[in-house]
Amino acid sequence: MQRVYNFSAGPSALPEEVLKKAQSEILCYGTSGMSVMEMSHRSKDFMSILDSAESTLRELMHVPENYKILFLQGGASSQFAMVPLNLMNKNKKADYVNTGAWSKKAIKEAKRYGAVNVIASSEDKTFSYIPELDIAKFDKDADYFHITTNNTIYGTRYAELPDTGNVPLVGDMSSDILSKNYDVSKFGLIYAGAQKNLGPAGVTVVIIREDLVGNAMDFTPTMFNYKEHIENGSMYNTPPTYGIYLMGLVLNWVKEQGGVDAMEKINIEKANALYNFLDASSLFKSTVSGKDRSVMNIPFVTGNEEVDAKFIKEATAAGFVQLKGHRSVGGMRASIYNAISLEGVQKLVEFMKQFEAANK
Ligand code: PMP
């Protein structure tokens, strides 16, 4: 059985080298005589796996000393609640930008805990752009300012981060963490589910500036309190050990590729290969234009649902899978995270060209 070109939005393709390495260690990790899955999370071997994953992530993202890194569970969706529970602690209000389904969920959850001011939205045009942000609308007394840095479903991303002054910027970076060099010091908090650029589903990374920790609302469940997790080194309860191990392998792989700068360069090349084709195509078209285009998730349509369905069917048969777009956009979407090679994207473009020629 041959491996396919997997364009899934998440959980998504992992580097083949990582899977092979995991395969080689699945029965016995190092000299432990057991699988990482079977190990106590307090064992020396696992502690070193955790420490190494943390230090590699710190190195790759240039995370400053005054930020803590946590490996949690509950997905990015738990962070929709955890962020307000821990950060909406002074004036009980926060600014949010609504750029898609995930922002909307974050907004809905935050409203349970305080006043949410949606300062801009792109819902009027099916979230096909990043709205202009009017600084005059930013609330200087907001406890934080929340954005989704990359919108997985609609294929948009911020070309520039908003300048929120002293208000901590919080970024849901689930679908573009490690795809480009972000200046972590511009954020108060970053969170990301692992299942796109970091590893398998089950681990959630949180990077938080120290001064934001320690003022959670009184009724915050222990498991939702960053302070508890920090004081226990991501070991308040049993962490997702195998997921953290695999994430460590992915982080080492990113390092071997030349780090985040190298990933960014190749990701731009990959995205350009697809966007250039879409812009020239007489059959396919991109649903997003200009600077807001995501480098990770690229939705496209033919304008005819039957042709879309035919394309997806034929692409799947040819080994290009998980290309169906989200139901709210329709058409197709190619998610081209770090593990997708330039060659994989070029092959997809080649296939699309052939399909276009056959379906004029
Ligand atoms: N935010 C973004 C940007 C996402 O893409 C996703 C998942 N696709 C989520 C949040 C939700 O993540 P999870 O399923 O890990 O809760």
Short mmCIF file of C-alpha atoms and ligand atoms in Angstrom, two decimals:
data_model
loop_
_atom_site.label_atom_id
_atom_site.label_comp_id
_atom_site.label_asym_id
_atom_site.label_seq_id
_atom_site.Cartn_x
_atom_site.Cartn_y
_atom_site.Cartn_z
CA MET A 1 0.00 0.00 0.00
CA GLN A 2 1.43 3.34 -1.05
CA ARG A 3 1.13 6.50 1.01
CA VAL A 4 -1.15 9.13 -0.50
CA TYR A 5 -0.76 12.90 -0.81
CA ASN A 6 -2.83 13.94 2.19
CA PHE A 7 -4.20 17.50 2.10
CA SER A 8 -6.30 17.14 5.25
CA ALA A 9 -6.95 20.26 7.34
CA GLY A 10 -6.25 18.33 10.53
CA PRO A 11 -5.37 15.87 11.82
CA SER A 12 -3.03 16.07 8.88
CA ALA A 13 0.02 14.61 7.23
CA LEU A 14 3.11 14.02 9.35
CA PRO A 15 6.64 13.88 7.94
CA GLU A 16 7.40 10.36 6.79
CA GLU A 17 10.78 10.44 8.56
CA VAL A 18 8.96 11.09 11.84
CA LEU A 19 6.59 8.17 11.37
CA LYS A 20 9.50 5.89 10.48
CA LYS A 21 11.46 6.98 13.54
CA ALA A 22 8.39 6.36 15.75
CA GLN A 23 7.95 2.98 14.08
CA SER A 24 11.55 2.03 14.84
CA GLU A 25 11.07 2.92 18.51
CA ILE A 26 7.55 1.68 19.05
CA LEU A 27 8.51 -1.51 20.90
CA CYS A 28 11.55 -0.26 22.79
CA TYR A 29 12.48 3.34 23.36
CA GLY A 30 16.22 3.74 23.90
CA THR A 31 17.36 1.38 26.65
CA SER A 32 14.03 1.49 28.49
CA GLY A 33 12.83 -1.88 27.19
CA MET A 34 9.35 -0.46 26.64
CA SER A 35 7.32 1.76 24.36
CA VAL A 36 6.90 5.45 25.22
CA MET A 37 3.18 4.60 25.44
CA GLU A 38 3.88 2.26 28.34
CA MET A 39 6.11 4.56 30.33
CA SER A 40 5.33 6.40 33.54
CA HIS A 41 5.07 10.08 32.82
CA ARG A 42 7.33 10.61 35.84
CA SER A 43 10.04 8.29 34.54
CA LYS A 44 13.45 9.71 33.66
CA ASP A 45 13.02 8.74 30.01
CA PHE A 46 9.71 10.53 29.65
CA MET A 47 10.84 13.59 31.60
CA SER A 48 13.70 13.95 29.18
CA ILE A 49 11.32 13.58 26.18
CA LEU A 50 9.15 16.38 27.62
CA ASP A 51 12.09 18.66 28.46
CA SER A 52 13.59 18.18 25.05
CA ALA A 53 10.28 18.91 23.24
CA GLU A 54 9.94 22.07 25.28
CA SER A 55 13.47 23.30 24.69
CA THR A 56 13.30 22.55 20.96
CA LEU A 57 10.04 24.46 20.62
CA ARG A 58 11.55 27.33 22.62
CA GLU A 59 14.57 27.35 20.32
CA LEU A 60 12.59 27.07 17.07
CA MET A 61 10.16 29.88 17.98
CA HIS A 62 12.74 32.00 19.86
CA VAL A 63 10.43 32.01 22.87
CA PRO A 64 11.76 34.60 25.34
CA GLU A 65 12.76 33.57 28.88
CA ASN A 66 9.76 35.24 30.47
CA TYR A 67 7.30 32.96 28.66
CA LYS A 68 6.20 29.53 29.85
CA ILE A 69 5.42 26.67 27.49
CA LEU A 70 2.68 24.21 28.38
CA PHE A 71 1.59 20.93 26.81
CA LEU A 72 -2.08 20.50 27.65
CA GLN A 73 -5.12 18.54 26.51
CA GLY A 74 -8.62 19.52 25.46
CA GLY A 75 -7.66 20.97 22.08
CA ALA A 76 -7.66 24.60 21.04
CA SER A 77 -11.37 24.53 21.86
CA SER A 78 -10.60 24.30 25.60
CA GLN A 79 -8.45 27.40 25.21
CA PHE A 80 -11.55 29.29 24.05
CA ALA A 81 -12.62 29.05 27.73
CA MET A 82 -9.25 28.86 29.43
CA VAL A 83 -8.09 32.18 27.99
CA PRO A 84 -10.98 34.24 29.43
CA LEU A 85 -11.03 32.27 32.69
CA ASN A 86 -7.39 33.17 33.30
CA LEU A 87 -6.99 36.51 31.55
CA MET A 88 -10.32 38.34 31.83
CA ASN A 89 -9.38 39.30 35.34
CA LYS A 90 -9.05 43.08 35.63
CA ASN A 91 -11.77 44.85 33.72
CA LYS A 92 -13.67 41.71 32.73
CA LYS A 93 -13.66 42.60 29.05
CA ALA A 94 -11.77 41.66 25.92
CA ASP A 95 -11.56 42.64 22.24
CA TYR A 96 -12.04 39.94 19.59
CA VAL A 97 -11.80 39.94 15.79
CA ASN A 98 -14.27 37.64 14.05
CA THR A 99 -12.55 36.05 11.06
CA GLY A 100 -14.29 32.70 10.85
CA ALA A 101 -15.85 29.69 12.51
CA TRP A 102 -13.07 29.27 15.08
CA SER A 103 -13.08 32.95 16.05
CA LYS A 104 -16.85 32.72 16.45
CA LYS A 105 -16.53 29.79 18.80
CA ALA A 106 -13.86 31.62 20.80
CA ILE A 107 -16.15 34.67 21.03
CA LYS A 108 -19.15 32.61 22.08
CA GLU A 109 -17.19 30.92 24.86
CA ALA A 110 -15.59 34.16 26.13
CA LYS A 111 -19.03 35.77 26.44
CA ARG A 112 -19.79 33.36 29.26
CA TYR A 113 -17.13 35.04 31.40
CA GLY A 114 -17.18 38.75 30.60
CA ALA A 115 -17.86 41.47 28.06
CA VAL A 116 -16.71 40.69 24.55
CA ASN A 117 -16.24 43.53 22.12
CA VAL A 118 -16.11 42.28 18.53
CA ILE A 119 -14.13 45.10 16.98
CA ALA A 120 -14.26 43.82 13.38
CA SER A 121 -15.71 40.95 11.37
CA SER A 122 -15.49 39.57 7.85
CA GLU A 123 -18.69 37.54 8.13
CA ASP A 124 -20.41 39.72 5.47
CA LYS A 125 -18.37 38.04 2.72
CA THR A 126 -18.17 34.48 4.06
CA PHE A 127 -14.93 35.35 5.90
CA SER A 128 -13.03 35.59 2.62
CA TYR A 129 -10.82 38.42 3.88
CA ILE A 130 -9.21 39.84 7.03
CA PRO A 131 -11.11 42.98 8.03
CA GLU A 132 -9.34 46.32 8.40
CA LEU A 133 -8.74 47.00 12.06
CA ASP A 134 -9.56 50.52 13.22
CA ILE A 135 -7.27 51.26 16.12
CA ALA A 136 -9.81 53.82 17.41
CA LYS A 137 -12.10 50.89 18.20
CA PHE A 138 -9.51 49.06 20.32
CA ASP A 139 -10.40 49.22 24.00
CA LYS A 140 -7.32 50.35 25.96
CA ASP A 141 -8.83 48.80 29.08
CA ALA A 142 -9.47 45.40 27.54
CA ASP A 143 -7.86 42.54 29.45
CA TYR A 144 -6.64 41.10 26.14
CA PHE A 145 -7.15 41.23 22.36
CA HIS A 146 -7.87 37.93 20.58
CA ILE A 147 -7.17 36.97 16.97
CA THR A 148 -7.09 33.74 14.98
CA THR A 149 -3.78 34.16 13.15
CA ASN A 150 -4.72 31.74 10.35
CA ASN A 151 -8.27 30.76 9.46
CA THR A 152 -8.21 27.07 8.62
CA ILE A 153 -11.63 26.89 6.98
CA TYR A 154 -11.65 30.10 4.94
CA GLY A 155 -7.97 30.24 4.03
CA THR A 156 -7.11 33.70 5.31
CA ARG A 157 -4.34 34.95 7.55
CA TYR A 158 -3.10 38.23 8.99
CA ALA A 159 -0.37 39.67 6.79
CA GLU A 160 0.43 41.96 9.73
CA LEU A 161 -0.32 41.60 13.42
CA PRO A 162 -2.42 44.36 15.04
CA ASP A 163 -0.52 46.67 17.36
CA THR A 164 -2.48 46.40 20.59
CA GLY A 165 -0.12 48.51 22.73
CA ASN A 166 -0.22 47.40 26.35
CA VAL A 167 -3.22 45.13 25.83
CA PRO A 168 -1.91 41.54 25.58
CA LEU A 169 -2.42 40.02 22.13
CA VAL A 170 -3.76 36.45 22.26
CA GLY A 171 -3.34 34.33 19.14
CA ASP A 172 -5.07 31.10 18.17
CA MET A 173 -2.16 29.82 16.08
CA SER A 174 -3.54 26.31 15.60
CA SER A 175 -3.16 26.24 11.83
CA ASP A 176 0.01 28.25 11.25
CA ILE A 177 2.28 27.76 14.23
CA LEU A 178 5.84 26.97 13.03
CA SER A 179 4.89 27.79 9.43
CA LYS A 180 6.48 31.23 9.63
CA ASN A 181 8.55 33.24 12.03
CA TYR A 182 6.23 34.96 14.48
CA ASP A 183 7.70 37.33 17.03
CA VAL A 184 6.47 35.66 20.21
CA SER A 185 7.19 38.81 22.22
CA LYS A 186 4.35 40.54 20.34
CA PHE A 187 1.91 38.13 22.04
CA GLY A 188 0.76 37.76 25.61
CA LEU A 189 -0.43 34.24 24.89
CA ILE A 190 -0.34 31.82 21.94
CA TYR A 191 -2.25 28.56 21.76
CA ALA A 192 -2.40 25.81 19.16
CA GLY A 193 -3.83 22.34 18.79
CA ALA A 194 -1.03 20.05 17.65
CA GLN A 195 -2.79 18.20 14.88
CA LYS A 196 -1.66 20.39 11.96
CA ASN A 197 1.96 21.53 12.19
CA LEU A 198 3.08 20.00 15.47
CA GLY A 199 2.08 16.37 15.67
CA PRO A 200 -0.93 14.16 16.27
CA ALA A 201 -4.19 15.28 17.87
CA GLY A 202 -4.31 15.25 21.65
CA VAL A 203 -1.70 17.84 22.61
CA THR A 204 -2.36 21.57 22.88
CA VAL A 205 0.55 23.97 23.13
CA VAL A 206 0.19 27.14 25.17
CA ILE A 207 2.89 29.80 25.30
CA ILE A 208 2.14 32.40 27.96
CA ARG A 209 3.90 35.49 29.29
CA GLU A 210 4.62 34.99 32.98
CA ASP A 211 3.00 38.18 34.23
CA LEU A 212 -0.38 37.02 32.86
CA VAL A 213 -0.41 33.97 35.10
CA GLY A 214 -1.95 33.76 38.57
CA ASN A 215 -5.15 35.76 38.43
CA ALA A 216 -7.66 33.21 37.22
CA MET A 217 -11.31 33.64 38.18
CA ASP A 218 -12.13 32.01 41.54
CA PHE A 219 -14.35 29.35 40.06
CA THR A 220 -11.81 28.26 37.42
CA PRO A 221 -11.55 24.46 37.45
CA THR A 222 -8.05 23.35 38.47
CA MET A 223 -7.50 21.72 35.07
CA PHE A 224 -8.30 25.07 33.41
CA ASN A 225 -5.87 27.08 35.51
CA TYR A 226 -2.55 27.88 33.75
CA LYS A 227 -0.88 28.42 37.14
CA GLU A 228 -1.52 24.82 38.20
CA HIS A 229 -0.06 23.47 34.98
CA ILE A 230 2.96 25.76 35.18
CA GLU A 231 3.69 24.87 38.81
CA ASN A 232 3.52 21.21 37.85
CA GLY A 233 5.56 21.45 34.64
CA SER A 234 2.65 20.27 32.43
CA MET A 235 2.30 17.30 34.81
CA TYR A 236 -0.62 18.30 37.02
CA ASN A 237 -2.28 15.20 35.63
CA THR A 238 -1.07 12.54 33.21
CA PRO A 239 -0.04 14.41 30.07
CA PRO A 240 -0.64 13.01 26.57
CA THR A 241 2.70 11.24 26.65
CA TYR A 242 2.81 9.63 23.22
CA GLY A 243 1.57 12.80 21.52
CA ILE A 244 4.29 14.82 23.25
CA TYR A 245 6.88 12.28 22.14
CA LEU A 246 5.70 12.51 18.53
CA MET A 247 5.64 16.29 18.74
CA GLY A 248 9.25 16.15 19.89
CA LEU A 249 10.11 14.13 16.78
CA VAL A 250 8.29 16.66 14.57
CA LEU A 251 10.15 19.54 16.24
CA ASN A 252 13.49 17.80 15.64
CA TRP A 253 12.46 17.31 12.02
CA VAL A 254 11.68 21.03 11.64
CA LYS A 255 15.11 21.78 13.09
CA GLU A 256 16.75 19.42 10.61
CA GLN A 257 14.95 21.18 7.75
CA GLY A 258 16.68 24.41 8.81
CA GLY A 259 14.17 25.69 11.37
CA VAL A 260 11.18 27.95 11.00
CA ASP A 261 12.87 30.32 8.49
CA ALA A 262 13.46 27.40 6.14
CA MET A 263 9.87 26.19 6.64
CA GLU A 264 8.57 29.67 5.87
CA LYS A 265 10.56 29.89 2.65
CA ILE A 266 9.37 26.55 1.35
CA ASN A 267 5.79 27.20 2.51
CA ILE A 268 5.72 30.41 0.45
CA GLU A 269 7.02 28.49 -2.57
CA LYS A 270 4.36 25.81 -2.10
CA ALA A 271 1.55 28.34 -1.73
CA ASN A 272 2.75 30.36 -4.74
CA ALA A 273 2.82 27.23 -6.89
CA LEU A 274 -0.87 26.65 -6.13
CA TYR A 275 -2.05 30.28 -6.15
CA ASN A 276 -0.23 31.04 -9.43
CA PHE A 277 -1.96 28.10 -11.04
CA LEU A 278 -5.37 29.09 -9.62
CA ASP A 279 -4.98 32.69 -10.81
CA ALA A 280 -4.19 31.54 -14.34
CA SER A 281 -6.76 28.74 -14.48
CA SER A 282 -9.90 28.96 -16.58
CA LEU A 283 -11.62 26.30 -14.44
CA PHE A 284 -10.48 26.68 -10.82
CA LYS A 285 -10.45 29.84 -8.80
CA SER A 286 -9.23 30.86 -5.38
CA THR A 287 -11.87 32.12 -2.94
CA VAL A 288 -9.47 34.61 -1.31
CA SER A 289 -7.50 37.38 -2.95
CA GLY A 290 -4.49 39.53 -2.18
CA LYS A 291 -2.47 39.79 0.98
CA ASP A 292 -4.94 37.93 3.19
CA ARG A 293 -4.31 34.60 1.46
CA SER A 294 -3.27 31.82 3.79
CA VAL A 295 -0.04 30.00 3.13
CA MET A 296 -1.38 26.88 4.89
CA ASN A 297 -5.00 26.37 3.79
CA ILE A 298 -5.99 27.12 0.23
CA PRO A 299 -9.69 26.85 -0.65
CA PHE A 300 -10.69 26.84 -4.32
CA VAL A 301 -13.81 26.25 -6.40
CA THR A 302 -14.86 25.64 -9.98
CA GLY A 303 -18.20 27.37 -9.51
CA ASN A 304 -20.05 24.17 -10.38
CA GLU A 305 -20.79 21.69 -7.61
CA GLU A 306 -20.94 18.74 -9.98
CA VAL A 307 -17.52 19.53 -11.41
CA ASP A 308 -16.16 19.99 -7.87
CA ALA A 309 -17.48 16.54 -6.91
CA LYS A 310 -15.99 15.01 -10.05
CA PHE A 311 -12.65 16.62 -9.32
CA ILE A 312 -12.60 15.36 -5.72
CA LYS A 313 -13.50 11.86 -6.85
CA GLU A 314 -10.84 11.71 -9.57
CA ALA A 315 -8.20 13.35 -7.35
CA THR A 316 -8.86 10.78 -4.62
CA ALA A 317 -8.52 7.94 -7.12
CA ALA A 318 -5.18 9.43 -8.23
CA GLY A 319 -3.88 9.58 -4.63
CA PHE A 320 -4.61 13.22 -3.76
CA VAL A 321 -6.91 12.90 -0.77
CA GLN A 322 -8.90 14.99 1.74
CA LEU A 323 -9.40 17.83 -0.72
CA LYS A 324 -13.07 18.43 -0.01
CA GLY A 325 -13.69 21.98 1.20
CA HIS A 326 -15.46 22.80 4.45
CA ARG A 327 -19.24 22.69 4.00
CA SER A 328 -19.55 26.44 4.66
CA VAL A 329 -17.30 27.32 1.70
CA GLY A 330 -17.91 24.33 -0.56
CA GLY A 331 -15.56 23.31 -3.33
CA MET A 332 -12.10 22.19 -2.40
CA ARG A 333 -9.38 23.03 0.09
CA ALA A 334 -5.75 22.00 0.01
CA SER A 335 -4.11 22.19 3.42
CA ILE A 336 -0.40 22.36 2.80
CA TYR A 337 1.15 22.31 6.25
CA ASN A 338 4.87 21.90 6.94
CA ALA A 339 4.86 18.14 6.30
CA ILE A 340 3.58 18.56 2.72
CA SER A 341 6.52 18.81 0.35
CA LEU A 342 6.90 21.22 -2.55
CA GLU A 343 6.89 18.14 -4.78
CA GLY A 344 3.49 17.12 -3.34
CA VAL A 345 2.02 20.52 -4.22
CA GLN A 346 3.59 20.47 -7.70
CA LYS A 347 2.10 17.02 -8.33
CA LEU A 348 -1.32 18.30 -7.24
CA VAL A 349 -1.02 21.30 -9.60
CA GLU A 350 -0.02 18.95 -12.41
CA PHE A 351 -3.10 16.83 -11.72
CA MET A 352 -5.33 19.93 -11.66
CA LYS A 353 -3.93 21.01 -15.04
CA GLN A 354 -4.78 17.65 -16.56
CA PHE A 355 -8.27 17.77 -15.06
CA GLU A 356 -8.77 21.27 -16.43
CA ALA A 357 -7.72 20.20 -19.93
CA ALA A 358 -10.12 17.24 -19.82
CA ASN A 359 -13.06 19.29 -18.51
CA LYS A 360 -13.04 22.42 -20.66
N1 PMP B 1 -8.75 26.98 16.02
C1 PMP B 1 -8.38 26.74 14.75
C2 PMP B 1 -7.78 27.85 13.94
C3 PMP B 1 -8.58 25.47 14.20
O1 PMP B 1 -8.24 25.21 12.94
C4 PMP B 1 -9.14 24.45 15.00
C5 PMP B 1 -9.34 23.03 14.52
N2 PMP B 1 -9.32 22.80 13.21
C6 PMP B 1 -9.53 24.77 16.30
C7 PMP B 1 -9.28 26.03 16.79
C8 PMP B 1 -10.14 23.73 17.21
O2 PMP B 1 -9.15 22.87 17.61
P1 PMP B 1 -9.44 21.53 18.44
O3 PMP B 1 -10.21 20.63 17.58
O4 PMP B 1 -8.04 21.09 18.76
O5 PMP B 1 -10.19 21.94 19.67
#
